[in-house]
PDB file of C-alpha atoms and ligand atoms in Angstrom:
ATOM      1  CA  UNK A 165     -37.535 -28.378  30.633  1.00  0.00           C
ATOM      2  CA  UNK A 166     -35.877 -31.838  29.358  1.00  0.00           C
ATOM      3  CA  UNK A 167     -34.614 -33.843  32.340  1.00  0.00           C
ATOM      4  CA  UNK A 168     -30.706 -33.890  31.915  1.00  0.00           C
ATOM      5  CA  UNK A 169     -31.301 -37.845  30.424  1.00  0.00           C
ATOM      6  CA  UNK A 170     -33.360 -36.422  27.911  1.00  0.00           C
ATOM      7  CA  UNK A 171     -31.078 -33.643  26.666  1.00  0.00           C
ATOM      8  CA  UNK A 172     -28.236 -36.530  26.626  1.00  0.00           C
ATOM      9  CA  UNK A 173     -30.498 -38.532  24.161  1.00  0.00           C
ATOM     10  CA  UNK A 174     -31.401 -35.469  22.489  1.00  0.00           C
ATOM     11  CA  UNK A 175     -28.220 -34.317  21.413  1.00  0.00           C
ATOM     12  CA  UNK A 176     -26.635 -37.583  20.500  1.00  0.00           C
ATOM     13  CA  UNK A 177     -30.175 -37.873  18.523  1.00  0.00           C
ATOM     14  CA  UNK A 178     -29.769 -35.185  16.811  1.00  0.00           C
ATOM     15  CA  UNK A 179     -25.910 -35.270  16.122  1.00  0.00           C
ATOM     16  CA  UNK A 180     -26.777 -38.942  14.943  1.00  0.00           C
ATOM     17  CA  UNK A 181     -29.293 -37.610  12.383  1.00  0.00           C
ATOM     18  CA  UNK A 182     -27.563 -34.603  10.970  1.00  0.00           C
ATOM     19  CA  UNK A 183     -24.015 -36.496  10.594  1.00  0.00           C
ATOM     20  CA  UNK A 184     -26.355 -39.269   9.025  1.00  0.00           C
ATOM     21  CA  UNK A 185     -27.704 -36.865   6.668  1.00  0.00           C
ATOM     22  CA  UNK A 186     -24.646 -35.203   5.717  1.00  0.00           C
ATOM     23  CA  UNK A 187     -22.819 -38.197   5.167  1.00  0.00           C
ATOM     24  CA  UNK A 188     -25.415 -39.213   2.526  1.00  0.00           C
ATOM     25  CA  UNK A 189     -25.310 -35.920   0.637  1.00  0.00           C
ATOM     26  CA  UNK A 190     -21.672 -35.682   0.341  1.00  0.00           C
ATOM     27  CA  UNK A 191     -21.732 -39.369  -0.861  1.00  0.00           C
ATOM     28  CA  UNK A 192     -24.422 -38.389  -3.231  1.00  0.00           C
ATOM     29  CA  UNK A 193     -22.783 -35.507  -4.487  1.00  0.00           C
ATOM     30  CA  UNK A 194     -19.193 -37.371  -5.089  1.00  0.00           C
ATOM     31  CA  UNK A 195     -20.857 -39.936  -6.702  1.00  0.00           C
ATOM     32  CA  UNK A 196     -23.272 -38.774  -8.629  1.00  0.00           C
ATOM     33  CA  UNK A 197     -24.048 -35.074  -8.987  1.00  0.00           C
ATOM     34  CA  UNK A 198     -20.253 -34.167  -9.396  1.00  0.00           C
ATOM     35  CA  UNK A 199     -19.992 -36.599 -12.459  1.00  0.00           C
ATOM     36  CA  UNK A 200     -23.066 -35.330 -13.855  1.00  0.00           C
ATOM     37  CA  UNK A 201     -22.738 -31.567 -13.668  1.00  0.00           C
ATOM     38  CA  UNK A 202     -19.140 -31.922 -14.660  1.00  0.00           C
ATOM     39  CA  UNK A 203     -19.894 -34.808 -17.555  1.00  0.00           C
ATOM     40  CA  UNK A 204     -16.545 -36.546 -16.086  1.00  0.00           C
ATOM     41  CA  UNK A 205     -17.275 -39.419 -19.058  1.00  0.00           C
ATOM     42  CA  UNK A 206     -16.372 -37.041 -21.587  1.00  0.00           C
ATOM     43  CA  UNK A 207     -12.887 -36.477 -20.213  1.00  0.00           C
ATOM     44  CA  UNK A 208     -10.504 -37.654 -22.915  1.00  0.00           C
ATOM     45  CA  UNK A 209      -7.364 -38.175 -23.128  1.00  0.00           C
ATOM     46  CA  UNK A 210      -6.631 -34.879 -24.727  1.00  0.00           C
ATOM     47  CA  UNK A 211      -8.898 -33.268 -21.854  1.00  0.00           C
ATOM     48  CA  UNK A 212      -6.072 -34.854 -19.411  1.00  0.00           C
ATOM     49  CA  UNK A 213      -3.345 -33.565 -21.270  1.00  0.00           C
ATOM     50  CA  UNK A 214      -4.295 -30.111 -21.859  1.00  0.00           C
ATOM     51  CA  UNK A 215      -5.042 -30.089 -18.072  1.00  0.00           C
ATOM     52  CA  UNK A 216      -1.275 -31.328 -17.151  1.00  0.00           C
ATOM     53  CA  UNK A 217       0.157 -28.150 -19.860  1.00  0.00           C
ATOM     54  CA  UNK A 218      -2.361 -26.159 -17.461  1.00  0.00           C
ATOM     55  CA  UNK A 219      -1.031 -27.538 -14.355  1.00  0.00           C
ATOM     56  CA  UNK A 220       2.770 -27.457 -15.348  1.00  0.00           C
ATOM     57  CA  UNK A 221       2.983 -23.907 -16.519  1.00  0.00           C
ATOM     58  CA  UNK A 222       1.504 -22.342 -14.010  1.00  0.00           C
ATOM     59  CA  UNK A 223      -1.293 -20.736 -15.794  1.00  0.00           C
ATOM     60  CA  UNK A 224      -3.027 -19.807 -12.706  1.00  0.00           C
ATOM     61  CA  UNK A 225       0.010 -17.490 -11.830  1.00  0.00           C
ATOM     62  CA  UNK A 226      -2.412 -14.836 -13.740  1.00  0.00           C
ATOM     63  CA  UNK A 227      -5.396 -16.664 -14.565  1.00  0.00           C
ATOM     64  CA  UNK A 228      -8.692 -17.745 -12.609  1.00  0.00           C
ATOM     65  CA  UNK A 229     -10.386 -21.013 -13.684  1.00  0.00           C
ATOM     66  CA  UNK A 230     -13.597 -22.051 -12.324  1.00  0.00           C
ATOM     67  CA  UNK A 231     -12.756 -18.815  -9.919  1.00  0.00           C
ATOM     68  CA  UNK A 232      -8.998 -20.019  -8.642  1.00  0.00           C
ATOM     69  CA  UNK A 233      -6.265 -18.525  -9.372  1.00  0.00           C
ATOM     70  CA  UNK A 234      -4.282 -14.858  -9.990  1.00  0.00           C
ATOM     71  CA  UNK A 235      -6.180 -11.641 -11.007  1.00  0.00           C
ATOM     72  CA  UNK A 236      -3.790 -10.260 -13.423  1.00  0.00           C
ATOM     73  CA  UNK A 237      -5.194 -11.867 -16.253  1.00  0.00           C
ATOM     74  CA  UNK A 238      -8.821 -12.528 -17.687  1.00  0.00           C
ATOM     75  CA  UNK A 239     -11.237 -15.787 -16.430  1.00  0.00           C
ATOM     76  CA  UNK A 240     -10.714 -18.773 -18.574  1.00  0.00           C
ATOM     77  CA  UNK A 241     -13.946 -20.614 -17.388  1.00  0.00           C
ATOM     78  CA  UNK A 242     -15.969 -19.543 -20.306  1.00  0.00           C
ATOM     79  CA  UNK A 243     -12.906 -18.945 -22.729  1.00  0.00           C
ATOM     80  CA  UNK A 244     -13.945 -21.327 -25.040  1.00  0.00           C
ATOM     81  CA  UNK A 245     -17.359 -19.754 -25.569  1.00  0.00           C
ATOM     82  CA  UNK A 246     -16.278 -16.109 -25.126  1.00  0.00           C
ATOM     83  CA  UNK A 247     -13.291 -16.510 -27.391  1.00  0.00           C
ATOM     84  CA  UNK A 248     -13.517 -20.041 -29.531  1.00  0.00           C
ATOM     85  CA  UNK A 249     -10.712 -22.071 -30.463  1.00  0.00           C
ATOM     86  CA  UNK A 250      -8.895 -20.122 -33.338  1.00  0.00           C
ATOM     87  CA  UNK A 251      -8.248 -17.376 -31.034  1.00  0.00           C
ATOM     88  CA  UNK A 252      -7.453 -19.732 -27.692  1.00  0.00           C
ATOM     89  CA  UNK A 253      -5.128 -21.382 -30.201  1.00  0.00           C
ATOM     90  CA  UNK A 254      -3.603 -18.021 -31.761  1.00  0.00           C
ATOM     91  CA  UNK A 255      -2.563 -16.845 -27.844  1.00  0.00           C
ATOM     92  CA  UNK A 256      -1.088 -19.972 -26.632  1.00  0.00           C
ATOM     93  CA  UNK A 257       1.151 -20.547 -30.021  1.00  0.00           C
ATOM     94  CA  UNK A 258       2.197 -16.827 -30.389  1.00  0.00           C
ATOM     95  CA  UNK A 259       5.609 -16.141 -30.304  1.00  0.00           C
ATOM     96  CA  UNK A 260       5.660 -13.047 -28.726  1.00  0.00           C
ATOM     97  CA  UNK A 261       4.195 -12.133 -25.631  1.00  0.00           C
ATOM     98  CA  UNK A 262       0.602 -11.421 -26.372  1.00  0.00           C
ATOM     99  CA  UNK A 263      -1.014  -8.604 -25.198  1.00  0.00           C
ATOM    100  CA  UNK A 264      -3.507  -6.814 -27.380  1.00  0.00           C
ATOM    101  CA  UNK A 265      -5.049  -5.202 -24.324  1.00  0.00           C
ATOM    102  CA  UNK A 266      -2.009  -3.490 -22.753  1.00  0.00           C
ATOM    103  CA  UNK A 267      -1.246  -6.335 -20.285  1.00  0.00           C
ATOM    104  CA  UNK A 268       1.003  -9.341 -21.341  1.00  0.00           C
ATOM    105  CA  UNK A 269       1.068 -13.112 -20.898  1.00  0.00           C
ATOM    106  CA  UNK A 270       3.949 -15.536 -21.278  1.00  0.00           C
ATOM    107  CA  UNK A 271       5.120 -16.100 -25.271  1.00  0.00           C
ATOM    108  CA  UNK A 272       4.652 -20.150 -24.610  1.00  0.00           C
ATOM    109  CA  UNK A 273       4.822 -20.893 -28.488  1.00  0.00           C
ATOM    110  CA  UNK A 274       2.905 -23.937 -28.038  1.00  0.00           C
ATOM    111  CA  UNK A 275       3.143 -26.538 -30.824  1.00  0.00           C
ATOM    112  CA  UNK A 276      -0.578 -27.028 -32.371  1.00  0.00           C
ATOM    113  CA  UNK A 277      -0.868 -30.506 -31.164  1.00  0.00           C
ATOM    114  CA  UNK A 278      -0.503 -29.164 -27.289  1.00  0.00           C
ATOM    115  CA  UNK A 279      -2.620 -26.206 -28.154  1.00  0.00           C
ATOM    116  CA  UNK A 280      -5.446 -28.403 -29.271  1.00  0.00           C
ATOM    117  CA  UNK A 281      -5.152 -30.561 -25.863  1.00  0.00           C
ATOM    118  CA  UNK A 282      -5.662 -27.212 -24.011  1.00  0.00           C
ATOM    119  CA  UNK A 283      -8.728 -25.775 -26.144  1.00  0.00           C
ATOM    120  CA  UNK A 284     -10.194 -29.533 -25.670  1.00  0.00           C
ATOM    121  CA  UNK A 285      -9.093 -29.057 -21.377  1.00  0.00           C
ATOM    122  CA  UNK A 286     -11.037 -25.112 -22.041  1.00  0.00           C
ATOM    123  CA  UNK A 287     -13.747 -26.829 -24.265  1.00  0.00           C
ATOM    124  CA  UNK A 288     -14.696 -29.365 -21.461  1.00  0.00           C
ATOM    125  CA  UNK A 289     -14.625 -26.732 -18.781  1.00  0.00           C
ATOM    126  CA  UNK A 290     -16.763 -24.660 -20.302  1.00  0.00           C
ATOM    127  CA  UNK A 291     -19.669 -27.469 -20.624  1.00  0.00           C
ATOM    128  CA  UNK A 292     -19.335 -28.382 -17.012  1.00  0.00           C
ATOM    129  CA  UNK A 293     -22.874 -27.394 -14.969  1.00  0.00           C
ATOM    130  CA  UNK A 294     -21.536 -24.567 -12.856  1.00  0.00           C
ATOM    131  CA  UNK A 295     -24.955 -23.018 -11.618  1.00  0.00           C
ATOM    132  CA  UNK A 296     -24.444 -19.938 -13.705  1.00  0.00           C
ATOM    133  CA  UNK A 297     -20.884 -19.240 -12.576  1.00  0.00           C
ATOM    134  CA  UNK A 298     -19.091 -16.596 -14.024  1.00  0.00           C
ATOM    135  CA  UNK A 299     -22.077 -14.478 -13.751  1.00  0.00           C
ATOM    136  CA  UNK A 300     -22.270 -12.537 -17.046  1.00  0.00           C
ATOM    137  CA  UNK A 301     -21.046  -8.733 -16.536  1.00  0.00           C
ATOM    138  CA  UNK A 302     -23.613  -6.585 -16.781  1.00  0.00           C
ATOM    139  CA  UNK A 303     -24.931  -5.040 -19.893  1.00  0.00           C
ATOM    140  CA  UNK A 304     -23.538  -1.554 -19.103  1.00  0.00           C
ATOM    141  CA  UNK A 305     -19.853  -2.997 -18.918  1.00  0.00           C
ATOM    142  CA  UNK A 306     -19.560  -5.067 -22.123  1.00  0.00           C
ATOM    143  CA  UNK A 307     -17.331  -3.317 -24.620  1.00  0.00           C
TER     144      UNK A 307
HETATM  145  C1  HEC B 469       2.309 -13.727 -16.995  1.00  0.00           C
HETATM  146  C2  HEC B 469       0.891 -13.929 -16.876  1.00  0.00           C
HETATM  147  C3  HEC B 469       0.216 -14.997 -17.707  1.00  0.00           C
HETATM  148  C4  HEC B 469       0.431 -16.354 -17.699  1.00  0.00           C
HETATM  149  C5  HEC B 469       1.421 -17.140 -16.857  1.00  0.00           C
HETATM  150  C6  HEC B 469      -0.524 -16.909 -18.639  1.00  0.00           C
HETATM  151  N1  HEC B 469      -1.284 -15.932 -19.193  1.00  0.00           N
HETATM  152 FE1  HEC B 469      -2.807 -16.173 -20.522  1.00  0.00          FE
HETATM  153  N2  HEC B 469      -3.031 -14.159 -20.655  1.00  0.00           N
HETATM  154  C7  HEC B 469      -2.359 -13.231 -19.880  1.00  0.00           C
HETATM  155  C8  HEC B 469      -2.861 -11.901 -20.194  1.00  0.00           C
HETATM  156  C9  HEC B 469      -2.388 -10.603 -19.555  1.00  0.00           C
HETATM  157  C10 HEC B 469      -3.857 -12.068 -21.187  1.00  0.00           C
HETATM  158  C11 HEC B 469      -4.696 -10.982 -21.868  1.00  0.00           C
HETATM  159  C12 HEC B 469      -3.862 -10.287 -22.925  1.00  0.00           C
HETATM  160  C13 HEC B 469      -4.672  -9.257 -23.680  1.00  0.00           C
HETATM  161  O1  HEC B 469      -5.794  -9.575 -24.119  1.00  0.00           O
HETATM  162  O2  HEC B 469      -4.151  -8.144 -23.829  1.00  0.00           O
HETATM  163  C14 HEC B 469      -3.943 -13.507 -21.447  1.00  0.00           C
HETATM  164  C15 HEC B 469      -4.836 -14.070 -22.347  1.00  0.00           C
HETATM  165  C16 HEC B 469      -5.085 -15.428 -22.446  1.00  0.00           C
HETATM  166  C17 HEC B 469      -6.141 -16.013 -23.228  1.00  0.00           C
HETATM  167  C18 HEC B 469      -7.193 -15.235 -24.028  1.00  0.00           C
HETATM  168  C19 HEC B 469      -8.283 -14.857 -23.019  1.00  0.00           C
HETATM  169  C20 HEC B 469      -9.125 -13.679 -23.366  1.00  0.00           C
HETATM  170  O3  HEC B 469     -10.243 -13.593 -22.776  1.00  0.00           O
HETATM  171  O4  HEC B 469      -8.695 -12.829 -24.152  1.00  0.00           O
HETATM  172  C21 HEC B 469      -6.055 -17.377 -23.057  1.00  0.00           C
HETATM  173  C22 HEC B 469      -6.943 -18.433 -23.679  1.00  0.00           C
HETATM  174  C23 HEC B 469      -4.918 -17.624 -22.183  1.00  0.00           C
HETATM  175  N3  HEC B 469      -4.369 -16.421 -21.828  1.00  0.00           N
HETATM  176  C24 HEC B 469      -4.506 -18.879 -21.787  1.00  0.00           C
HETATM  177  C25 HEC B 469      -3.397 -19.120 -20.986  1.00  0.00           C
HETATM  178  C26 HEC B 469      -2.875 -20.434 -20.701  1.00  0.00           C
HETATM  179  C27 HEC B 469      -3.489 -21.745 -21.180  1.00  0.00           C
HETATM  180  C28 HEC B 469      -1.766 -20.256 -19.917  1.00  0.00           C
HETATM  181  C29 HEC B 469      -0.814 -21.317 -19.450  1.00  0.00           C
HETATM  182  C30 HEC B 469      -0.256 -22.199 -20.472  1.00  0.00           C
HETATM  183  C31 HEC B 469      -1.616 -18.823 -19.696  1.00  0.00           C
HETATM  184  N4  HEC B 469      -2.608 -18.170 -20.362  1.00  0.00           N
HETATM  185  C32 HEC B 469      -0.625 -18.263 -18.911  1.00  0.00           C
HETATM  186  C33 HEC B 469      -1.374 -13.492 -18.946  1.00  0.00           C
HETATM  187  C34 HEC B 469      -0.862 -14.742 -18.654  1.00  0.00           C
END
């Protein structure tokens, strides 16, 4: 049994260490696994700007990125891979709503120059280190 001196010392101990240790993680992950896995030095100014057209038209009304967002619409993590950039670009200039698969998205008729910005803000996503998220559907569902 610890005297009640020893449980005092004990606990503060161990709340000392464990706070200690936490604190160093989290400042080791802000400042330098974070950067890494998501290669912040490669965002360019394009990367910024496709993210603000991402941001101000509410793309995440129906789309996840990185897992956030609506479910109406398909994840854009890996869009870049899954899809490449003639057919990101195609969808975000079309003029009418766009909807080969039934369900529709917003007719944004993007100019090409904003279009680009985005597929660069899809193209850096997709090489960020994500631990293997989206986890690839399994064989038996791919069409
Ligand atoms: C009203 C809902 C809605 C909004 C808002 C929306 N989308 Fe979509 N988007 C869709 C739907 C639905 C599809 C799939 C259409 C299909 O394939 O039939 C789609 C498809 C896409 C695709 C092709 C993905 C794939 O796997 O086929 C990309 C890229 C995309 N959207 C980007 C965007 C961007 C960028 C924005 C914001 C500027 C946006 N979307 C806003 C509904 C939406």
């Amino acid at each position: 049994m610890l005297s009640k001196k020893q449980a005092k010392v004990f606990f503060l101990g161990g709340t000392l260490l464990f706070s200690l240790i936490f604190l160093g993680l989290s400042y080791e992950s802000i400042t330098a696994s974070i950067p890494k896995k998501t290669n912040a030095d490669q965002i360019s100014d394009a990367v910024i700007r496709g993210k603000h057209i991402w941001d101000s038209n509410n793309c995440m009304g129906c789309h996840t990125l990185l897992g956030e967002g609506a479910y109406y619409a398909p994840e854009l993590t890996k869009v870049y891979e899954r899809k490449g950039e003639t057919y990101i670009k195609t969808v975000l200039m079309s003029e009418k709503p766009w909807a080969p698969r039934g369900r529709q998205m917003v007719a944004y008729g993007l100019s090409e120059e904003d279009a680009n910005d985005v597929v660069e803000f899809f193209k850096w996503v997709n090489e960020m280190d994500l631990n293997g998220f989206p986890p690839k559907p399994s064989e038996a569902l791919q069409p």
